Every structure is written in C-alpha cells, then in structure tokens.
Amino acid sequence: MLGLFHDYYTKLYGLPTAPDQTAPDTTQRFLRTHLRSKLTPHMRSSIEGPITAEELHEAIKRTPVGKTPGPDGFTLRYYKTCEKLLSRAWLASFNGLTEPASHLAPQSLSATITLIPKPDKDHALCANYRPISLLNQDVKLFAKVLALRLANHMRHLIHPDQTGFIPGREGRDNTTLAINLIHAAQRPGAGPTLLLSTDAEKAFDRVHWPFLFQTLHHMGFGPNALRWITALYDSPTARINLNGTLSPPFNIKNGTRQGCPLSPLLFALSLEPLLQAIRANPSIHGVCVGCHTHKVAAY
C-alpha cells in the first residue's frame, strides 16, 4: 500500500509538461496580452526590503501553536521560546537568500505527508485520501513573513471576482453573486443563459512553476522577492507516512506546497491571468446585473 501511495504522489508532483508550456515565448505572449495587474513602485519596494526582526516576531505571533512538527521535529513552541536566541541567525539566513547561488538546505525543504481518508469515498483509490503535508516550522515562518508582506497587496493584484484567500473577501460573496445571476437569468425577457460551474481536480498540486514565476515577474515582483519565493521551490522533496512507516523520498516538481502559508496567495496569483483572459474575451458575453457584467467568479 505504501508503494502505491508513493507512486501516485510521485506522478502527481512530477507531471509531464506539454511542449507549448515549456516555451517561454508562448507564456510571455499570453501574459503580455492578458495580464494587467502590476505592483506599484511603492508596493514593490515594500516586498523587496530586508526581512526584519519585527516581521519575524509577527510571523511567530500569528502562527498557532500545537501543530504537528515537520520532519526535523522542532515545534513552534520551541521557536517561540528560543526566538531571541535564534532571531539574528534566522535573519542572516533568510536575507542571505537574495545573494546569487544561495539556497535553503535540502533537508529544510523536505516534508512528510500523512493521509486522511475522505468520507464517503472509495478508499481503494489513492486519490480519495486527503494529504496533510508537514513542513519544517522554520521554513513555514519564513514563508509566513513573505505571506504577510504579500497579503497587503493582494486586493490590488487580484480582481474582486476572485475571493478565495484574499484578505477582506469571502467565498460567500461569490455564492451570493451566483444566486443573483440565476435570478437575473430568470427575469422576463432575459435571453438564453449558461452558468457553468467547474472544479479543477488537484488544482493546487498542478500549478506549473515556470508559469507561476513568469506571472510574478510580469506583475512586477523584484529580484529579492523572486529569489525568496524561488528558494522555497528549489528541489523540495516529500515522503509518505503510512502507519508510522516512511516511503522513500520523491521530488516535487509542480504545485504550490500544501501547508505553506504562502501557497494560497501564489495559487490566486497564478490563476489571475486566466481569469483576466476570460474577462477580456469578447466571445464571452457575461450576465448583466444592474450596471455590471459578470463573466467569471472564482473561489
């Protein structure tokens, strides 16, 4: 059974790339055509500056204790207790990642995946288990600092019709919108209307890294921010934990990392170019409610 899960996740996190996805020119042309979200110079500089002790303290304060640790066994309580002793070394390590050829240690990017059976599903299928990825706490704190910086600018970069993981927005906003669109389609005189609901299978796990990083670059992220985020995706690995037995490690080559505080924000950013292409497509007419035309809503 452990071997089956190992093979399943090795394939899921090592998806083959279509030839057109590997062509930088194709991606750049798509982003130049459709992506309009840009950081202002002030926003860019606020993300680019050196990480401070105050930011690290805020990340520690905002992270709940009592969570299962990652492969290295160090809990958040340990880091809370030793914050003053470790802070200077942490800052030197994290800020040093902006230097060329700097990277996190391979063991820092390892993860342990525990599997939880999904209710009312066929548990003979590997896809019907919910993976809980346990990352090392120091890396999660590093990602938390970046997430707190980025969260301040998500509402500027992400259109209001994308609500998931955006500070100040809630998924129920789009639920209310969907209900209003159904009512609008039922009004006397309303023409034929199609409301299409889709759900991307393993959406977080299928994010193509080159597309993600080209999107960030096109949005105006600076070299420091790009190096920090790239460091979190520099050859990470994972092992399956099944009843206390660990599988051999496997490489992760796609997807935003589950359990990482930065992951939901990166996913929202990677989705925005597609949503902007849909909004700009003249063949998609949308549904008019009041003075607004709605073409897409994303959770």
GROMACS .gro file of C-alpha atoms in nm, residues 77-188:
model
  112
   77ARG     CA    1   0.673   2.633   2.082
   78TYR     CA    2   1.047   2.567   2.056
   79TYR     CA    3   1.090   2.862   1.820
   80LYS     CA    4   0.872   3.087   2.036
   81THR     CA    5   1.084   3.001   2.340
   82CYS     CA    6   1.415   3.048   2.159
   83GLU     CA    7   1.317   3.343   1.940
   84LYS     CA    8   1.566   3.587   2.093
   85LEU     CA    9   1.849   3.336   2.065
   86LEU     CA   10   1.771   3.239   1.706
   87SER     CA   11   1.647   3.565   1.558
   88ARG     CA   12   1.983   3.702   1.439
   89ALA     CA   13   2.083   3.373   1.273
   90TRP     CA   14   1.741   3.343   1.112
   91LEU     CA   15   1.754   3.690   0.964
   92ALA     CA   16   2.105   3.635   0.830
   93SER     CA   17   1.993   3.309   0.669
   94PHE     CA   18   1.671   3.442   0.517
   95ASN     CA   19   1.815   3.771   0.394
   96GLY     CA   20   2.120   3.587   0.261
   97LEU     CA   21   1.894   3.406   0.014
   98THR     CA   22   1.893   3.719  -0.201
   99GLU     CA   23   2.259   3.656  -0.285
  100PRO     CA   24   2.338   3.463  -0.606
  101ALA     CA   25   2.378   3.086  -0.563
  102SER     CA   26   2.227   3.096  -0.213
  103HIS     CA   27   1.964   2.837  -0.124
  104LEU     CA   28   1.798   2.663   0.166
  105ALA     CA   29   1.946   2.334   0.283
  106PRO     CA   30   1.778   2.036   0.110
  107GLN     CA   31   1.660   1.893   0.443
  108SER     CA   32   1.483   2.222   0.517
  109LEU     CA   33   1.261   2.171   0.213
  110SER     CA   34   1.162   1.814   0.297
  111ALA     CA   35   0.807   1.729   0.403
  112THR     CA   36   0.617   1.436   0.548
  113ILE     CA   37   0.274   1.362   0.402
  114THR     CA   38   0.011   1.198   0.621
  115LEU     CA   39  -0.304   1.068   0.452
  116ILE     CA   40  -0.659   1.112   0.582
  117PRO     CA   41  -0.939   0.907   0.418
  118LYS     CA   42  -1.209   1.125   0.262
  119PRO     CA   43  -1.556   1.039   0.396
  120ASP     CA   44  -1.798   0.850   0.170
  121LYS     CA   45  -1.529   0.774  -0.087
  122ASP     CA   46  -1.377   0.453  -0.224
  123HIS     CA   47  -1.067   0.413  -0.008
  124ALA     CA   48  -0.918   0.164  -0.251
  125LEU     CA   49  -0.824   0.466  -0.464
  126CYS     CA   50  -0.521   0.676  -0.369
  127ALA     CA   51  -0.696   0.992  -0.492
  128ASN     CA   52  -0.960   0.956  -0.220
  129TYR     CA   53  -0.721   1.041   0.064
  130ARG     CA   54  -0.659   1.396   0.178
  131PRO     CA   55  -0.283   1.463   0.208
  132ILE     CA   56  -0.167   1.660   0.511
  133SER     CA   57   0.180   1.791   0.435
  134LEU     CA   58   0.400   1.860   0.738
  135LEU     CA   59   0.670   2.117   0.664
  136ASN     CA   60   0.956   2.223   0.887
  137GLN     CA   61   0.847   2.510   1.109
  138ASP     CA   62   1.141   2.741   1.033
  139VAL     CA   63   1.060   2.732   0.662
  140LYS     CA   64   0.692   2.795   0.738
  141LEU     CA   65   0.786   3.102   0.942
  142PHE     CA   66   0.997   3.230   0.654
  143ALA     CA   67   0.702   3.178   0.420
  144LYS     CA   68   0.471   3.345   0.673
  145VAL     CA   69   0.680   3.662   0.666
  146LEU     CA   70   0.654   3.671   0.287
  147ALA     CA   71   0.281   3.595   0.302
  148LEU     CA   72   0.219   3.883   0.544
  149ARG     CA   73   0.403   4.119   0.311
  150LEU     CA   74   0.219   3.999   0.003
  151ALA     CA   75  -0.124   3.996   0.170
  152ASN     CA   76  -0.112   4.376   0.190
  153HIS     CA   77  -0.119   4.399  -0.190
  154MET     CA   78  -0.342   4.108  -0.298
  155ARG     CA   79  -0.653   4.324  -0.334
  156HIS     CA   80  -0.458   4.543  -0.578
  157LEU     CA   81  -0.333   4.248  -0.786
  158ILE     CA   82  -0.645   4.029  -0.780
  159HIS     CA   83  -0.978   4.133  -0.935
  160PRO     CA   84  -1.276   4.144  -0.694
  161ASP     CA   85  -1.440   3.844  -0.863
  162GLN     CA   86  -1.168   3.616  -0.721
  163THR     CA   87  -1.244   3.583  -0.349
  164GLY     CA   88  -1.053   3.282  -0.218
  165PHE     CA   89  -0.766   3.361   0.022
  166ILE     CA   90  -0.782   3.735  -0.047
  167PRO     CA   91  -0.785   3.947   0.272
  168GLY     CA   92  -1.117   4.128   0.311
  169ARG     CA   93  -1.304   3.893   0.077
  170GLU     CA   94  -1.510   3.583   0.148
  171GLY     CA   95  -1.620   3.288  -0.062
  172ARG     CA   96  -1.982   3.355   0.024
  173ASP     CA   97  -1.958   3.679  -0.175
  174ASN     CA   98  -1.943   3.472  -0.493
  175THR     CA   99  -2.215   3.238  -0.366
  176THR     CA  100  -2.442   3.542  -0.332
  177LEU     CA  101  -2.334   3.655  -0.679
  178ALA     CA  102  -2.423   3.315  -0.829
  179ILE     CA  103  -2.771   3.334  -0.675
  180ASN     CA  104  -2.819   3.684  -0.815
  181LEU     CA  105  -2.709   3.566  -1.161
  182ILE     CA  106  -2.962   3.282  -1.151
  183HIS     CA  107  -3.238   3.529  -1.062
  184ALA     CA  108  -3.122   3.761  -1.341
  185ALA     CA  109  -3.136   3.476  -1.593
  186GLN     CA  110  -3.496   3.403  -1.491
  187ARG     CA  111  -3.623   3.756  -1.545
  188PRO     CA  112  -3.889   3.807  -1.812
   0.00000   0.00000   0.00000
